[in-house]
PDB file of C-alpha atoms and ligand atoms in Angstrom:
ATOM      1  CA  MET S   1     -11.239   3.620  24.677  1.00  0.00           C
ATOM      2  CA  THR S   2      -9.030   5.872  22.545  1.00  0.00           C
ATOM      3  CA  ASP S   3      -6.045   3.896  21.261  1.00  0.00           C
ATOM      4  CA  THR S   4      -2.529   5.218  21.710  1.00  0.00           C
ATOM      5  CA  LEU S   5      -2.089   6.085  18.030  1.00  0.00           C
ATOM      6  CA  GLU S   6      -5.291   8.124  18.059  1.00  0.00           C
ATOM      7  CA  LEU S   7      -4.093   9.892  21.213  1.00  0.00           C
ATOM      8  CA  ARG S   8      -0.843  10.681  19.453  1.00  0.00           C
ATOM      9  CA  ARG S   9      -2.681  11.961  16.367  1.00  0.00           C
ATOM     10  CA  GLN S  10      -4.790  14.298  18.471  1.00  0.00           C
ATOM     11  CA  ALA S  11      -1.863  15.531  20.556  1.00  0.00           C
ATOM     12  CA  ILE S  12       0.391  16.205  17.599  1.00  0.00           C
ATOM     13  CA  THR S  13      -2.279  18.205  15.814  1.00  0.00           C
ATOM     14  CA  GLY S  14      -2.359  20.603  18.781  1.00  0.00           C
ATOM     15  CA  ILE S  15       1.420  20.696  19.057  1.00  0.00           C
ATOM     16  CA  ALA S  16       1.726  21.498  15.328  1.00  0.00           C
ATOM     17  CA  LEU S  17      -0.632  24.464  15.792  1.00  0.00           C
ATOM     18  CA  GLU S  18       1.500  25.751  18.688  1.00  0.00           C
ATOM     19  CA  ALA S  19       4.697  25.197  16.692  1.00  0.00           C
ATOM     20  CA  GLY S  20       3.245  27.034  13.702  1.00  0.00           C
ATOM     21  CA  ALA S  21       2.348  29.999  15.911  1.00  0.00           C
ATOM     22  CA  ILE S  22       5.945  30.150  17.203  1.00  0.00           C
ATOM     23  CA  ALA S  23       7.399  29.950  13.688  1.00  0.00           C
ATOM     24  CA  MET S  24       5.017  32.709  12.567  1.00  0.00           C
ATOM     25  CA  ARG S  25       6.468  35.080  15.194  1.00  0.00           C
ATOM     26  CA  PHE S  26       9.802  34.840  13.342  1.00  0.00           C
ATOM     27  CA  PHE S  27       8.202  34.927   9.875  1.00  0.00           C
ATOM     28  CA  THR S  28       6.247  38.091  10.653  1.00  0.00           C
ATOM     29  CA  GLY S  29       9.168  39.845  12.366  1.00  0.00           C
ATOM     30  CA  VAL S  30       7.885  39.801  15.964  1.00  0.00           C
ATOM     31  CA  GLU S  31      11.092  37.874  16.758  1.00  0.00           C
ATOM     32  CA  GLN S  32      14.459  38.329  15.011  1.00  0.00           C
ATOM     33  CA  LEU S  33      14.771  35.907  12.067  1.00  0.00           C
ATOM     34  CA  ALA S  34      18.597  35.720  12.517  1.00  0.00           C
ATOM     35  CA  VAL S  35      19.374  33.985   9.208  1.00  0.00           C
ATOM     36  CA  SER S  36      22.562  31.899   8.915  1.00  0.00           C
ATOM     37  CA  MET S  37      23.858  29.181   6.589  1.00  0.00           C
ATOM     38  CA  LYS S  38      24.661  25.549   7.501  1.00  0.00           C
ATOM     39  CA  GLY S  39      26.303  25.238   4.064  1.00  0.00           C
ATOM     40  CA  ALA S  40      25.762  26.459   0.508  1.00  0.00           C
ATOM     41  CA  GLN S  41      21.991  26.863  -0.057  1.00  0.00           C
ATOM     42  CA  ASP S  42      21.348  25.232   3.348  1.00  0.00           C
ATOM     43  CA  TRP S  43      19.479  27.822   5.391  1.00  0.00           C
ATOM     44  CA  LEU S  44      18.941  28.161   9.120  1.00  0.00           C
ATOM     45  CA  THR S  45      16.997  30.762  11.106  1.00  0.00           C
ATOM     46  CA  ALA S  46      16.348  31.318  14.788  1.00  0.00           C
ATOM     47  CA  GLY S  47      12.764  30.204  14.008  1.00  0.00           C
ATOM     48  CA  ASP S  48      13.924  26.638  13.166  1.00  0.00           C
ATOM     49  CA  GLY S  49      15.618  26.134  16.538  1.00  0.00           C
ATOM     50  CA  ALA S  50      12.863  27.754  18.636  1.00  0.00           C
ATOM     51  CA  THR S  51      10.131  25.755  16.883  1.00  0.00           C
ATOM     52  CA  GLU S  52      11.923  22.411  17.235  1.00  0.00           C
ATOM     53  CA  THR S  53      12.702  23.115  20.900  1.00  0.00           C
ATOM     54  CA  HIS S  54       9.007  23.699  21.579  1.00  0.00           C
ATOM     55  CA  ILE S  55       7.900  20.525  19.771  1.00  0.00           C
ATOM     56  CA  ARG S  56      10.497  18.450  21.673  1.00  0.00           C
ATOM     57  CA  LYS S  57       9.425  19.935  25.010  1.00  0.00           C
ATOM     58  CA  ARG S  58       5.713  19.234  24.429  1.00  0.00           C
ATOM     59  CA  LEU S  59       6.299  15.704  23.105  1.00  0.00           C
ATOM     60  CA  GLY S  60       8.577  14.981  26.067  1.00  0.00           C
ATOM     61  CA  GLU S  61       5.839  16.079  28.486  1.00  0.00           C
ATOM     62  CA  ILE S  62       3.087  13.979  26.888  1.00  0.00           C
ATOM     63  CA  PHE S  63       5.001  10.929  25.588  1.00  0.00           C
ATOM     64  CA  PRO S  64       8.177  10.715  27.712  1.00  0.00           C
ATOM     65  CA  ASP S  65       9.015   7.192  26.482  1.00  0.00           C
ATOM     66  CA  ASP S  66       8.955   8.096  22.773  1.00  0.00           C
ATOM     67  CA  ALA S  67      12.212   8.937  20.980  1.00  0.00           C
ATOM     68  CA  ILE S  68      12.617  12.054  18.834  1.00  0.00           C
ATOM     69  CA  LEU S  69      14.637  12.684  15.675  1.00  0.00           C
ATOM     70  CA  GLY S  70      14.698  16.285  14.462  1.00  0.00           C
ATOM     71  CA  GLU S  71      16.425  18.144  11.647  1.00  0.00           C
ATOM     72  CA  GLU S  72      18.095  20.610  14.017  1.00  0.00           C
ATOM     73  CA  GLY S  73      18.528  18.579  17.241  1.00  0.00           C
ATOM     74  CA  GLY S  74      19.333  15.135  15.777  1.00  0.00           C
ATOM     75  CA  GLY S  75      18.441  11.866  17.501  1.00  0.00           C
ATOM     76  CA  VAL S  76      18.479   8.148  16.756  1.00  0.00           C
ATOM     77  CA  ALA S  77      15.928   5.654  15.425  1.00  0.00           C
ATOM     78  CA  ALA S  78      13.770   3.755  17.954  1.00  0.00           C
ATOM     79  CA  ASP S  79      10.611   1.608  17.929  1.00  0.00           C
ATOM     80  CA  ASP S  80       8.385   4.563  18.842  1.00  0.00           C
ATOM     81  CA  LEU S  81       9.833   7.586  17.087  1.00  0.00           C
ATOM     82  CA  TRP S  82       8.716  11.131  16.310  1.00  0.00           C
ATOM     83  CA  ILE S  83      10.391  12.629  13.241  1.00  0.00           C
ATOM     84  CA  ILE S  84      10.321  16.418  13.161  1.00  0.00           C
ATOM     85  CA  ASP S  85      11.165  19.093  10.655  1.00  0.00           C
ATOM     86  CA  PRO S  86      10.381  22.311  12.543  1.00  0.00           C
ATOM     87  CA  ILE S  87      10.441  24.381   9.351  1.00  0.00           C
ATOM     88  CA  ASP S  88      10.579  22.666   5.994  1.00  0.00           C
ATOM     89  CA  GLY S  89      11.250  25.116   3.196  1.00  0.00           C
ATOM     90  CA  THR S  90      13.628  27.182   5.328  1.00  0.00           C
ATOM     91  CA  ALA S  91      15.012  28.961   2.230  1.00  0.00           C
ATOM     92  CA  ASN S  92      11.452  30.143   1.464  1.00  0.00           C
ATOM     93  CA  PHE S  93      10.913  31.092   5.122  1.00  0.00           C
ATOM     94  CA  ALA S  94      14.107  33.170   5.119  1.00  0.00           C
ATOM     95  CA  HIS S  95      13.036  34.872   1.865  1.00  0.00           C
ATOM     96  CA  HIS S  96       9.547  35.750   3.230  1.00  0.00           C
ATOM     97  CA  ASP S  97       7.897  33.262   0.867  1.00  0.00           C
ATOM     98  CA  ARG S  98       4.862  31.607   2.506  1.00  0.00           C
ATOM     99  CA  ASN S  99       5.549  28.112   1.111  1.00  0.00           C
ATOM    100  CA  TRP S 100       6.980  26.498   4.256  1.00  0.00           C
ATOM    101  CA  CYS S 101       5.565  24.229   6.922  1.00  0.00           C
ATOM    102  CA  VAL S 102       6.001  22.379  10.198  1.00  0.00           C
ATOM    103  CA  SER S 103       6.246  18.625   9.530  1.00  0.00           C
ATOM    104  CA  ILE S 104       5.809  15.991  12.266  1.00  0.00           C
ATOM    105  CA  ALA S 105       5.478  12.218  11.850  1.00  0.00           C
ATOM    106  CA  PHE S 106       5.129   9.297  14.222  1.00  0.00           C
ATOM    107  CA  VAL S 107       6.841   6.079  13.107  1.00  0.00           C
ATOM    108  CA  ARG S 108       6.381   2.756  14.946  1.00  0.00           C
ATOM    109  CA  LYS S 109       8.885  -0.031  14.263  1.00  0.00           C
ATOM    110  CA  GLY S 110       9.880   1.648  10.991  1.00  0.00           C
ATOM    111  CA  VAL S 111       6.280   2.059   9.772  1.00  0.00           C
ATOM    112  CA  PRO S 112       5.041   5.657   9.376  1.00  0.00           C
ATOM    113  CA  GLU S 113       1.711   5.834  11.220  1.00  0.00           C
ATOM    114  CA  ILE S 114       0.805   9.519  11.622  1.00  0.00           C
ATOM    115  CA  GLY S 115       1.688  12.609   9.608  1.00  0.00           C
ATOM    116  CA  VAL S 116       0.909  16.269  10.209  1.00  0.00           C
ATOM    117  CA  VAL S 117       2.065  18.993   7.819  1.00  0.00           C
ATOM    118  CA  TYR S 118       1.015  22.481   8.888  1.00  0.00           C
ATOM    119  CA  ALA S 119       1.630  25.562   6.728  1.00  0.00           C
ATOM    120  CA  PRO S 120       0.548  28.425   9.024  1.00  0.00           C
ATOM    121  CA  ALA S 121       1.318  31.228   6.569  1.00  0.00           C
ATOM    122  CA  LEU S 122      -1.015  29.490   4.079  1.00  0.00           C
ATOM    123  CA  GLY S 123      -3.626  28.479   6.678  1.00  0.00           C
ATOM    124  CA  GLU S 124      -3.395  24.808   5.684  1.00  0.00           C
ATOM    125  CA  MET S 125      -3.208  21.753   7.944  1.00  0.00           C
ATOM    126  CA  PHE S 126      -2.774  18.319   6.352  1.00  0.00           C
ATOM    127  CA  ILE S 127      -3.278  15.314   8.645  1.00  0.00           C
ATOM    128  CA  ALA S 128      -3.295  11.554   8.128  1.00  0.00           C
ATOM    129  CA  ARG S 129      -3.185   8.382  10.122  1.00  0.00           C
ATOM    130  CA  ARG S 130      -2.398   5.081   8.425  1.00  0.00           C
ATOM    131  CA  GLY S 131      -5.648   3.337   7.470  1.00  0.00           C
ATOM    132  CA  HIS S 132      -7.804   6.370   8.350  1.00  0.00           C
ATOM    133  CA  GLY S 133      -7.531   8.646   5.293  1.00  0.00           C
ATOM    134  CA  ALA S 134      -5.980  12.066   4.792  1.00  0.00           C
ATOM    135  CA  THR S 135      -7.485  15.513   5.277  1.00  0.00           C
ATOM    136  CA  LEU S 136      -6.754  19.148   4.489  1.00  0.00           C
ATOM    137  CA  ASN S 137      -8.349  21.479   7.035  1.00  0.00           C
ATOM    138  CA  GLY S 138     -10.702  18.639   7.968  1.00  0.00           C
ATOM    139  CA  GLU S 139     -11.821  17.767   4.406  1.00  0.00           C
ATOM    140  CA  ALA S 140     -10.828  14.464   2.779  1.00  0.00           C
ATOM    141  CA  ILE S 141      -8.195  14.765   0.034  1.00  0.00           C
ATOM    142  CA  LYS S 142      -7.330  12.497  -2.877  1.00  0.00           C
ATOM    143  CA  ALA S 143      -4.423  12.267  -5.343  1.00  0.00           C
ATOM    144  CA  ALA S 144      -5.179  13.331  -8.932  1.00  0.00           C
ATOM    145  CA  PRO S 145      -6.625  10.925 -11.551  1.00  0.00           C
ATOM    146  CA  THR S 146      -4.026  12.120 -14.120  1.00  0.00           C
ATOM    147  CA  ASN S 147      -2.925   9.337 -16.475  1.00  0.00           C
ATOM    148  CA  ASP S 148      -1.223  11.329 -19.240  1.00  0.00           C
ATOM    149  CA  ILE S 149       2.283  12.622 -18.551  1.00  0.00           C
ATOM    150  CA  LYS S 150       1.686  15.375 -21.115  1.00  0.00           C
ATOM    151  CA  ARG S 151      -0.827  16.855 -18.659  1.00  0.00           C
ATOM    152  CA  ALA S 152       1.256  16.190 -15.556  1.00  0.00           C
ATOM    153  CA  SER S 153       2.876  18.750 -13.264  1.00  0.00           C
ATOM    154  CA  ILE S 154       5.771  17.161 -11.370  1.00  0.00           C
ATOM    155  CA  GLU S 155       8.021  18.687  -8.728  1.00  0.00           C
ATOM    156  CA  VAL S 156      11.657  17.642  -8.743  1.00  0.00           C
ATOM    157  CA  GLY S 157      13.258  18.408  -5.378  1.00  0.00           C
ATOM    158  CA  TRP S 158      16.816  19.643  -5.277  1.00  0.00           C
ATOM    159  CA  SER S 159      19.610  19.897  -2.742  1.00  0.00           C
ATOM    160  CA  MET S 160      23.404  20.136  -2.781  1.00  0.00           C
ATOM    161  CA  ARG S 161      23.553  16.545  -1.477  1.00  0.00           C
ATOM    162  CA  ARG S 162      23.513  15.111  -5.024  1.00  0.00           C
ATOM    163  CA  PRO S 163      25.372  16.249  -8.176  1.00  0.00           C
ATOM    164  CA  GLN S 164      23.692  18.919 -10.264  1.00  0.00           C
ATOM    165  CA  SER S 165      24.083  16.724 -13.356  1.00  0.00           C
ATOM    166  CA  SER S 166      21.807  14.020 -11.827  1.00  0.00           C
ATOM    167  CA  TYR S 167      19.165  16.625 -10.981  1.00  0.00           C
ATOM    168  CA  LEU S 168      19.306  18.145 -14.466  1.00  0.00           C
ATOM    169  CA  GLY S 169      19.144  14.647 -16.004  1.00  0.00           C
ATOM    170  CA  ILE S 170      15.846  13.907 -14.220  1.00  0.00           C
ATOM    171  CA  VAL S 171      14.392  17.289 -15.166  1.00  0.00           C
ATOM    172  CA  GLU S 172      15.363  16.692 -18.778  1.00  0.00           C
ATOM    173  CA  THR S 173      13.893  13.168 -19.000  1.00  0.00           C
ATOM    174  CA  LEU S 174      10.618  14.268 -17.397  1.00  0.00           C
ATOM    175  CA  MET S 175      10.353  17.300 -19.671  1.00  0.00           C
ATOM    176  CA  SER S 176      11.193  15.217 -22.739  1.00  0.00           C
ATOM    177  CA  ALA S 177       8.416  12.809 -21.743  1.00  0.00           C
ATOM    178  CA  GLY S 178       6.033  15.777 -21.752  1.00  0.00           C
ATOM    179  CA  ALA S 179       5.745  16.725 -18.073  1.00  0.00           C
ATOM    180  CA  SER S 180       5.724  20.262 -16.742  1.00  0.00           C
ATOM    181  CA  VAL S 181       8.493  20.402 -14.121  1.00  0.00           C
ATOM    182  CA  ARG S 182       8.445  22.666 -11.080  1.00  0.00           C
ATOM    183  CA  ARG S 183      10.273  23.211  -7.807  1.00  0.00           C
ATOM    184  CA  SER S 184       8.764  25.048  -4.862  1.00  0.00           C
ATOM    185  CA  ALA S 185      11.442  24.234  -2.265  1.00  0.00           C
ATOM    186  CA  SER S 186       9.622  22.364   0.499  1.00  0.00           C
ATOM    187  CA  GLY S 187       9.755  18.578   0.240  1.00  0.00           C
ATOM    188  CA  ALA S 188       6.997  18.149   2.848  1.00  0.00           C
ATOM    189  CA  LEU S 189       4.640  20.513   1.006  1.00  0.00           C
ATOM    190  CA  GLY S 190       5.639  18.930  -2.314  1.00  0.00           C
ATOM    191  CA  MET S 191       4.372  15.586  -0.993  1.00  0.00           C
ATOM    192  CA  VAL S 192       1.078  16.900   0.387  1.00  0.00           C
ATOM    193  CA  TYR S 193       0.404  18.811  -2.825  1.00  0.00           C
ATOM    194  CA  VAL S 194       0.466  15.433  -4.609  1.00  0.00           C
ATOM    195  CA  ALA S 195      -1.899  14.126  -1.904  1.00  0.00           C
ATOM    196  CA  ALA S 196      -4.303  17.008  -2.544  1.00  0.00           C
ATOM    197  CA  GLY S 197      -4.218  16.494  -6.324  1.00  0.00           C
ATOM    198  CA  ARG S 198      -2.598  19.897  -6.906  1.00  0.00           C
ATOM    199  CA  THR S 199       0.414  18.302  -8.552  1.00  0.00           C
ATOM    200  CA  ASP S 200       0.968  14.874 -10.079  1.00  0.00           C
ATOM    201  CA  GLY S 201       4.303  13.945  -8.579  1.00  0.00           C
ATOM    202  CA  TYR S 202       7.199  14.716  -6.236  1.00  0.00           C
ATOM    203  CA  VAL S 203      10.583  13.213  -7.030  1.00  0.00           C
ATOM    204  CA  GLU S 204      13.949  13.752  -5.321  1.00  0.00           C
ATOM    205  CA  LEU S 205      17.165  11.777  -5.649  1.00  0.00           C
ATOM    206  CA  HIS S 206      17.967  12.049  -1.954  1.00  0.00           C
ATOM    207  CA  ILE S 207      15.812  13.393   0.829  1.00  0.00           C
ATOM    208  CA  ASN S 208      16.038  13.156   4.604  1.00  0.00           C
ATOM    209  CA  SER S 209      13.365  11.402   6.664  1.00  0.00           C
ATOM    210  CA  TRP S 210      12.287  14.618   8.445  1.00  0.00           C
ATOM    211  CA  ASP S 211      11.418  16.138   5.065  1.00  0.00           C
ATOM    212  CA  VAL S 212       9.146  13.300   3.915  1.00  0.00           C
ATOM    213  CA  ALA S 213       7.954  11.107   6.815  1.00  0.00           C
ATOM    214  CA  ALA S 214       4.752  13.083   7.516  1.00  0.00           C
ATOM    215  CA  GLY S 215       4.053  13.739   3.839  1.00  0.00           C
ATOM    216  CA  TYR S 216       4.537  10.021   3.153  1.00  0.00           C
ATOM    217  CA  VAL S 217       1.602   9.028   5.406  1.00  0.00           C
ATOM    218  CA  ILE S 218      -0.576  11.824   4.019  1.00  0.00           C
ATOM    219  CA  ALA S 219       0.209  10.995   0.365  1.00  0.00           C
ATOM    220  CA  ARG S 220      -0.323   7.264   0.880  1.00  0.00           C
ATOM    221  CA  GLU S 221      -3.650   7.800   2.621  1.00  0.00           C
ATOM    222  CA  ALA S 222      -4.744  10.075  -0.233  1.00  0.00           C
ATOM    223  CA  GLY S 223      -4.102   7.272  -2.716  1.00  0.00           C
ATOM    224  CA  ALA S 224      -0.773   8.443  -4.145  1.00  0.00           C
ATOM    225  CA  SER S 225       1.826   5.864  -5.250  1.00  0.00           C
ATOM    226  CA  LEU S 226       5.088   5.822  -3.306  1.00  0.00           C
ATOM    227  CA  ASN S 227       8.392   3.987  -3.500  1.00  0.00           C
ATOM    228  CA  ASP S 228       9.617   1.959  -0.517  1.00  0.00           C
ATOM    229  CA  TYR S 229      11.247   5.067   0.962  1.00  0.00           C
ATOM    230  CA  PHE S 230      11.669   3.578   4.470  1.00  0.00           C
ATOM    231  CA  ALA S 231      13.803   0.659   3.223  1.00  0.00           C
ATOM    232  CA  GLY S 232      17.261   0.213   4.750  1.00  0.00           C
ATOM    233  CA  ASP S 233      18.541   3.005   6.983  1.00  0.00           C
ATOM    234  CA  ALA S 234      16.361   5.765   5.450  1.00  0.00           C
ATOM    235  CA  ILE S 235      15.308   7.165   8.823  1.00  0.00           C
ATOM    236  CA  MET S 236      18.913   8.061   9.646  1.00  0.00           C
ATOM    237  CA  THR S 237      20.515   8.558   6.233  1.00  0.00           C
ATOM    238  CA  GLY S 238      17.662   9.284   3.778  1.00  0.00           C
ATOM    239  CA  ASN S 239      16.717   7.686   0.454  1.00  0.00           C
ATOM    240  CA  PRO S 240      15.299   8.723  -2.917  1.00  0.00           C
ATOM    241  CA  ILE S 241      11.588   9.574  -2.892  1.00  0.00           C
ATOM    242  CA  ILE S 242       9.110   9.109  -5.680  1.00  0.00           C
ATOM    243  CA  CYS S 243       5.492   9.998  -4.995  1.00  0.00           C
ATOM    244  CA  THR S 244       2.966  10.219  -7.844  1.00  0.00           C
ATOM    245  CA  ALA S 245      -0.674  10.245  -8.816  1.00  0.00           C
ATOM    246  CA  PRO S 246      -1.467   6.501  -8.894  1.00  0.00           C
ATOM    247  CA  ARG S 247      -1.999   6.174 -12.648  1.00  0.00           C
ATOM    248  CA  LEU S 248       1.328   7.837 -13.463  1.00  0.00           C
ATOM    249  CA  SER S 249       3.410   5.694 -11.155  1.00  0.00           C
ATOM    250  CA  ASP S 250       4.855   3.155 -13.619  1.00  0.00           C
ATOM    251  CA  LEU S 251       5.616   5.746 -16.275  1.00  0.00           C
ATOM    252  CA  VAL S 252       7.303   8.236 -13.922  1.00  0.00           C
ATOM    253  CA  ARG S 253       9.329   5.519 -12.201  1.00  0.00           C
ATOM    254  CA  LYS S 254      10.505   4.176 -15.567  1.00  0.00           C
ATOM    255  CA  THR S 255      11.266   7.679 -16.809  1.00  0.00           C
ATOM    256  CA  VAL S 256      13.377   8.755 -13.830  1.00  0.00           C
ATOM    257  CA  GLY S 257      14.834   5.293 -13.185  1.00  0.00           C
ATOM    258  CA  ILE S 258      14.293   5.143  -9.383  1.00  0.00           C
TER     259      ILE S 258
HETATM  260  C1  IPD Z 301      14.848  21.020   2.118  1.00  0.00           C
HETATM  261  C2  IPD Z 301      13.556  21.239   1.375  1.00  0.00           C
HETATM  262  C3  IPD Z 301      13.786  21.061  -0.110  1.00  0.00           C
HETATM  263  C4  IPD Z 301      14.291  19.672  -0.430  1.00  0.00           C
HETATM  264  C5  IPD Z 301      15.574  19.411   0.338  1.00  0.00           C
HETATM  265  C6  IPD Z 301      15.380  19.652   1.819  1.00  0.00           C
HETATM  266  P1  IPD Z 301      14.839  22.509   4.373  1.00  0.00           P
HETATM  267  O1  IPD Z 301      14.637  21.117   3.516  1.00  0.00           O
HETATM  268  O2  IPD Z 301      12.565  20.314   1.773  1.00  0.00           O
HETATM  269  O3  IPD Z 301      12.589  21.264  -0.821  1.00  0.00           O
HETATM  270  O4  IPD Z 301      14.495  19.555  -1.808  1.00  0.00           O
HETATM  271  O5  IPD Z 301      15.966  18.084   0.119  1.00  0.00           O
HETATM  272  O6  IPD Z 301      16.615  19.497   2.472  1.00  0.00           O
HETATM  273  O7  IPD Z 301      16.301  22.831   4.252  1.00  0.00           O
HETATM  274  O8  IPD Z 301      13.984  23.520   3.743  1.00  0.00           O
HETATM  275  O9  IPD Z 301      14.429  22.123   5.751  1.00  0.00           O
HETATM  276 CA1   CA Z 302      13.574  20.138   5.684  1.00  0.00          CA
END
């Protein structure tokens, strides 16, 4: 018999494909993008709302007893909880940059169990279930073997939620240690790029659960090292994230001090 987590993994993969197709209608101009700002550098488009509404509707039909927390529609933590970011990398989406994704996670009693990160404009679907490995378009993925920070490429995420000086401090310490520092403006994709061995780390001083919950499962299953992001009230209020190639973990954590 298929267990309920496997049923959820299968269902959410299909829902992510549908959600990606809806988001693509806005990205390609079939529907009006209708860009607005929630705050400085905090972007919103009509695509975010329409995509989240669809995901909520489909989850509600299939798993009516599960709770939902979404970036646009809110929600509260519960034992069986879906955490949704309908479009992560909205600034990229609004600028017609293809580096954005739909991110959906299932968390049971505070433990992230399933993660799906789908980047339709890139044709990439990352999926993982705790204890069952991580895949990209059906092929197993693994974090990089990098052990020398002087060969490492590390993304430092940025938002207006923390002072610029703290962000610049982390960039400076990583660069001084020899890392190449980048920022590609989607936390969820930043995490799965570590999982796929494309980069060696993703670090951000504060990030919301909808940005990282799915990527967390995928990165962990791919062998990346992660901090205890879900400690405390992270689901509702966020936490710092540090996700690295396993052999760089101690050094990067010591360098950035989180
Ligand atoms: C943001 C992106 C960004 C990260 C921010 C997030 P949004 O989400 O993931 O890369 O650094 O912390 O808020 O606004 O694109 O959904
Ligand atoms: Ca986001």
